[in-house]
Amino acid sequence: MKLLGLDSSGLVASAAIVEDDTLLAEYTVNYKKTHSQTLLPMLDAIAGMTELDLDTIDAIAVAAGPGSFTGLRIGSATAKGLGLALNKPLVAVPTVDALAYNLYDVPGLICPLMDARRNQVYTGLYEFRDHKMATVAPQMAVGVEAIVEQINSLGREVIYLGDGVAVYREQLEQLTKVPFSFAPLHLNRQRAGAVAALGAVYYARGQVETAAEHRPEYLRMSQAERERAEREAKKNHGDH
């Protein structure tokens, strides 16, 4: 089984190729370039280095959201374009789940935090049971206080990771009442290797979709949609 993994949901752009139980290649960059400029060249580079014929892949695993609206659209469009061109299915991997999967089999709770701006994070709570990842609280967009409150109420040790840690570290340290730690730098951001690895689990279960069916999961409205909704609400209010 050969899978391609793509993640451009956050600040990181990442592409990976996995075959059976082997990560053949992973190219991850966490720098200022826009994902629209980097994702395809990265994929091209690893395909060239591993002499990969894209026709031989079984599916394309993509970080399906939540995340940056622009980033998700780029990842989604890239995965859809490849899926349509190669006639391959897509595996939609929830972004927060893939981030948690970086910390395979750690004890206690895993809490990924992606900065969602406007004082919110994309987050969720996960744990490993019998070497399989289980969802304690599914991915959501909430304030940092709300997720920490939930962690405190569970009374279990937690490990934080994600780009939200750098933004909210002080709050996390002040608010967390249970033992906690932060993931090390090589495991604390999105990685296409994790998307592909979790994608392989889903693929084996038959959790696939066609390229045409795929839609990113934004979890909340974009700024443009929010502003339009506010304008319409004002207009409707004025009509009464």
CSV table of C-alpha atoms in Angstrom, one decimal:
chain,number,residue,atom,x,y,z
A,1,MET,CA,0.0,0.0,0.0
A,2,LYS,CA,1.4,3.3,-1.0
A,3,LEU,CA,0.0,6.7,0.1
A,4,LEU,CA,0.8,10.3,-0.5
A,5,GLY,CA,0.3,12.6,2.5
A,6,LEU,CA,-0.2,16.4,2.2
A,7,ASP,CA,-0.6,19.0,5.0
A,8,SER,CA,-0.9,22.8,4.4
A,9,SER,CA,-3.5,23.4,7.1
A,10,GLY,CA,-1.3,25.6,9.3
A,11,LEU,CA,2.0,27.5,9.2
A,12,VAL,CA,3.8,24.3,8.0
A,13,ALA,CA,3.8,22.9,4.5
A,14,SER,CA,4.5,19.2,4.4
A,15,ALA,CA,4.4,16.3,1.8
A,16,ALA,CA,5.2,12.7,2.5
A,17,ILE,CA,5.2,9.3,0.8
A,18,VAL,CA,4.5,6.1,2.8
A,19,GLU,CA,4.7,2.5,1.6
A,20,ASP,CA,3.3,-0.2,3.9
A,21,ASP,CA,5.1,0.4,7.2
A,22,THR,CA,7.8,2.7,5.8
A,23,LEU,CA,8.0,6.4,5.6
A,24,LEU,CA,9.9,6.7,2.3
A,25,ALA,CA,10.1,10.5,2.2
A,26,GLU,CA,8.9,13.6,4.1
A,27,TYR,CA,9.5,17.2,3.2
A,28,THR,CA,8.4,19.7,5.8
A,29,VAL,CA,9.0,23.4,5.9
A,30,ASN,CA,7.9,25.8,8.6
A,31,TYR,CA,8.9,29.1,7.0
A,32,LYS,CA,7.3,32.3,5.5
A,33,LYS,CA,6.7,31.1,1.9
A,34,THR,CA,3.1,30.7,0.9
A,35,HIS,CA,1.9,27.1,0.5
A,36,SER,CA,0.7,27.7,-3.0
A,37,GLN,CA,4.4,28.2,-4.0
A,38,THR,CA,5.8,25.3,-2.0
A,39,LEU,CA,3.5,22.3,-1.8
A,40,LEU,CA,3.8,21.0,-5.4
A,41,PRO,CA,7.5,21.6,-5.7
A,42,MET,CA,8.0,19.7,-2.4
A,43,LEU,CA,5.9,16.8,-3.7
A,44,ASP,CA,7.9,16.9,-6.9
A,45,ALA,CA,11.2,16.8,-5.1
A,46,ILE,CA,10.3,13.7,-3.0
A,47,ALA,CA,8.7,11.9,-5.9
A,48,GLY,CA,11.9,12.5,-7.9
A,49,MET,CA,14.2,11.4,-5.1
A,50,THR,CA,12.2,8.2,-4.5
A,51,GLU,CA,11.7,7.5,-8.2
A,52,LEU,CA,7.9,7.5,-7.5
A,53,ASP,CA,5.5,6.9,-10.4
A,54,LEU,CA,2.4,8.8,-9.0
A,55,ASP,CA,0.2,6.3,-10.9
A,56,THR,CA,1.4,3.6,-8.4
A,57,ILE,CA,-0.1,5.3,-5.3
A,58,ASP,CA,-3.3,3.9,-3.8
A,59,ALA,CA,-4.6,7.1,-2.3
A,60,ILE,CA,-3.9,10.6,-1.3
A,61,ALA,CA,-4.2,11.5,2.4
A,62,VAL,CA,-4.8,15.2,3.1
A,63,ALA,CA,-5.2,17.2,6.3
A,64,ALA,CA,-8.8,18.1,5.9
A,65,GLY,CA,-9.2,20.8,8.5
A,66,PRO,CA,-9.6,22.7,10.6
A,67,GLY,CA,-6.8,25.2,10.0
A,68,SER,CA,-6.0,28.3,8.0
A,69,PHE,CA,-8.7,28.9,5.4
A,70,THR,CA,-6.1,29.7,2.7
A,71,GLY,CA,-3.9,26.8,3.7
A,72,LEU,CA,-6.7,24.3,3.7
A,73,ARG,CA,-8.0,25.4,0.3
A,74,ILE,CA,-4.5,25.0,-1.2
A,75,GLY,CA,-4.1,21.5,0.3
A,76,SER,CA,-7.6,20.5,-0.7
A,77,ALA,CA,-7.2,21.9,-4.3
A,78,THR,CA,-3.8,20.1,-4.6
A,79,ALA,CA,-5.2,16.8,-3.4
A,80,LYS,CA,-8.4,17.1,-5.5
A,81,GLY,CA,-6.3,17.9,-8.6
A,82,LEU,CA,-4.0,15.0,-8.1
A,83,GLY,CA,-6.9,12.7,-7.3
A,84,LEU,CA,-8.8,13.6,-10.4
A,85,ALA,CA,-5.7,13.5,-12.7
A,86,LEU,CA,-4.6,10.1,-11.3
A,87,ASN,CA,-8.1,8.7,-10.7
A,88,LYS,CA,-7.2,7.9,-7.0
A,89,PRO,CA,-9.4,8.2,-3.9
A,90,LEU,CA,-8.7,10.7,-1.1
A,91,VAL,CA,-8.5,10.1,2.6
A,92,ALA,CA,-9.6,13.1,4.6
A,93,VAL,CA,-7.6,13.2,7.9
A,94,PRO,CA,-8.8,15.6,10.5
A,95,THR,CA,-6.0,18.1,11.1
A,96,VAL,CA,-6.1,18.0,14.9
A,97,ASP,CA,-6.2,14.2,14.9
A,98,ALA,CA,-3.1,14.0,12.7
A,99,LEU,CA,-1.3,16.4,15.0
A,100,ALA,CA,-2.1,14.2,18.0
A,101,TYR,CA,-0.9,11.2,16.1
A,102,ASN,CA,2.6,12.6,16.3
A,103,LEU,CA,2.7,11.6,19.9
A,104,TYR,CA,1.9,8.0,19.3
A,105,ASP,CA,1.3,5.9,22.5
A,106,VAL,CA,2.2,8.6,25.0
A,107,PRO,CA,0.5,8.1,28.4
A,108,GLY,CA,-2.2,10.6,29.5
A,109,LEU,CA,-4.0,13.1,27.5
A,110,ILE,CA,-2.8,14.7,24.2
A,111,CYS,CA,-4.0,18.2,23.5
A,112,PRO,CA,-3.1,19.7,20.1
A,113,LEU,CA,-3.5,23.5,19.9
A,114,MET,CA,-3.6,25.4,16.6
A,115,ASP,CA,-3.8,29.1,16.8
A,116,ALA,CA,-7.2,30.0,15.3
A,117,ARG,CA,-6.8,33.8,15.9
A,118,ARG,CA,-9.5,35.9,17.7
A,119,ASN,CA,-8.4,34.3,21.0
A,120,GLN,CA,-9.5,30.8,19.9
A,121,VAL,CA,-7.7,27.6,19.2
A,122,TYR,CA,-8.5,24.6,17.1
A,123,THR,CA,-8.1,21.7,19.6
A,124,GLY,CA,-9.4,18.4,20.8
A,125,LEU,CA,-8.3,15.7,23.4
A,126,TYR,CA,-6.9,12.3,22.6
A,127,GLU,CA,-5.4,9.3,24.3
A,128,PHE,CA,-4.0,6.0,23.3
A,129,ARG,CA,-5.8,2.8,24.3
A,130,ASP,CA,-4.2,-0.6,23.3
A,131,HIS,CA,-1.9,1.2,20.9
A,132,LYS,CA,-4.8,2.9,19.1
A,133,MET,CA,-5.7,6.5,19.2
A,134,ALA,CA,-9.0,7.3,20.8
A,135,THR,CA,-10.9,10.6,20.8
A,136,VAL,CA,-11.7,12.0,24.3
A,137,ALA,CA,-13.1,15.3,22.9
A,138,PRO,CA,-13.5,15.7,19.1
A,139,GLN,CA,-11.8,18.7,17.3
A,140,MET,CA,-13.4,22.0,18.0
A,141,ALA,CA,-12.8,25.8,17.9
A,142,VAL,CA,-12.8,27.2,21.5
A,143,GLY,CA,-11.0,29.6,23.8
A,144,VAL,CA,-7.9,28.3,25.6
A,145,GLU,CA,-9.6,28.7,29.0
A,146,ALA,CA,-12.4,26.3,27.9
A,147,ILE,CA,-10.1,23.5,26.8
A,148,VAL,CA,-7.9,23.8,29.9
A,149,GLU,CA,-11.0,23.7,32.1
A,150,GLN,CA,-12.0,20.5,30.4
A,151,ILE,CA,-8.5,19.0,31.0
A,152,ASN,CA,-8.5,20.1,34.7
A,153,SER,CA,-11.9,18.5,35.2
A,154,LEU,CA,-10.6,15.2,33.8
A,155,GLY,CA,-7.7,15.4,36.3
A,156,ARG,CA,-5.2,13.6,34.1
A,157,GLU,CA,-1.7,14.5,33.0
A,158,VAL,CA,-1.6,16.2,29.6
A,159,ILE,CA,0.9,17.0,26.9
A,160,TYR,CA,0.4,20.1,24.7
A,161,LEU,CA,1.6,20.5,21.1
A,162,GLY,CA,0.9,22.7,18.1
A,163,ASP,CA,1.6,26.3,17.0
A,164,GLY,CA,-1.0,27.5,19.6
A,165,VAL,CA,1.5,26.6,22.3
A,166,ALA,CA,3.9,29.4,21.4
A,167,VAL,CA,1.0,31.9,21.4
A,168,TYR,CA,-0.8,30.8,24.6
A,169,ARG,CA,2.1,29.2,26.6
A,170,GLU,CA,1.8,31.7,29.5
A,171,GLN,CA,-1.9,31.1,29.9
A,172,LEU,CA,-1.5,27.3,29.7
A,173,GLU,CA,1.1,27.4,32.4
A,174,GLN,CA,-1.1,29.6,34.7
A,175,LEU,CA,-4.4,27.8,34.1
A,176,THR,CA,-3.4,24.1,33.9
A,177,LYS,CA,-3.9,22.5,37.3
A,178,VAL,CA,-2.8,18.9,36.3
A,179,PRO,CA,0.7,17.8,35.5
A,180,PHE,CA,1.6,19.0,32.0
A,181,SER,CA,4.4,19.1,29.5
A,182,PHE,CA,5.1,20.4,26.0
A,183,ALA,CA,6.0,18.2,23.0
A,184,PRO,CA,9.6,18.6,21.7
A,185,LEU,CA,10.3,20.6,18.6
A,186,HIS,CA,10.5,17.7,16.1
A,187,LEU,CA,7.0,16.5,17.1
A,188,ASN,CA,5.1,19.7,17.8
A,189,ARG,CA,3.9,20.8,14.4
A,190,GLN,CA,1.9,19.3,11.5
A,191,ARG,CA,3.7,16.6,9.6
A,192,ALA,CA,2.5,14.9,6.4
A,193,GLY,CA,4.1,11.7,7.7
A,194,ALA,CA,1.5,11.6,10.5
A,195,VAL,CA,-1.3,12.5,8.0
A,196,ALA,CA,-0.2,9.6,5.8
A,197,ALA,CA,0.3,7.2,8.7
A,198,LEU,CA,-3.2,7.9,10.1
A,199,GLY,CA,-4.5,8.0,6.5
A,200,ALA,CA,-3.3,4.5,6.0
A,201,VAL,CA,-5.3,3.4,9.1
A,202,TYR,CA,-8.4,5.0,7.6
A,203,TYR,CA,-7.7,3.6,4.1
A,204,ALA,CA,-7.5,0.1,5.5
A,205,ARG,CA,-10.9,0.7,7.1
A,206,GLY,CA,-12.3,1.8,3.7
A,207,GLN,CA,-12.7,5.4,4.9
A,208,VAL,CA,-12.1,7.0,1.5
A,209,GLU,CA,-13.9,9.5,-0.7
A,210,THR,CA,-13.6,10.5,-4.3
A,211,ALA,CA,-11.6,13.6,-5.3
A,212,ALA,CA,-14.8,15.3,-6.4
A,213,GLU,CA,-16.5,14.6,-3.0
A,214,HIS,CA,-13.8,16.1,-0.9
A,215,ARG,CA,-14.5,19.3,1.1
A,216,PRO,CA,-12.3,20.8,3.8
A,217,GLU,CA,-13.7,21.0,7.3
A,218,TYR,CA,-13.4,24.6,8.4
A,219,LEU,CA,-15.1,24.3,11.8
A,220,ARG,CA,-16.1,28.0,11.6
A,221,MET,CA,-16.8,30.7,9.1
A,222,SER,CA,-14.1,32.6,7.4
A,223,GLN,CA,-13.7,36.3,8.0
A,224,ALA,CA,-15.4,37.2,4.7
A,225,GLU,CA,-18.4,34.9,5.5
A,226,ARG,CA,-18.6,36.3,9.0
A,227,GLU,CA,-18.7,39.9,7.8
A,228,ARG,CA,-21.3,39.1,5.2
A,229,ALA,CA,-23.5,37.4,7.8
A,230,GLU,CA,-23.1,40.5,10.1
A,231,ARG,CA,-24.1,42.8,7.2
A,232,GLU,CA,-27.1,40.7,6.4
A,233,ALA,CA,-28.2,40.5,10.0
A,234,LYS,CA,-28.0,44.3,10.2
A,235,LYS,CA,-29.9,44.7,7.0
A,236,ASN,CA,-32.6,42.3,8.1
A,237,HIS,CA,-32.8,44.0,11.4
A,238,GLY,CA,-33.4,47.3,9.6
A,239,ASP,CA,-36.2,45.7,7.5
A,240,HIS,CA,-38.3,45.0,10.5
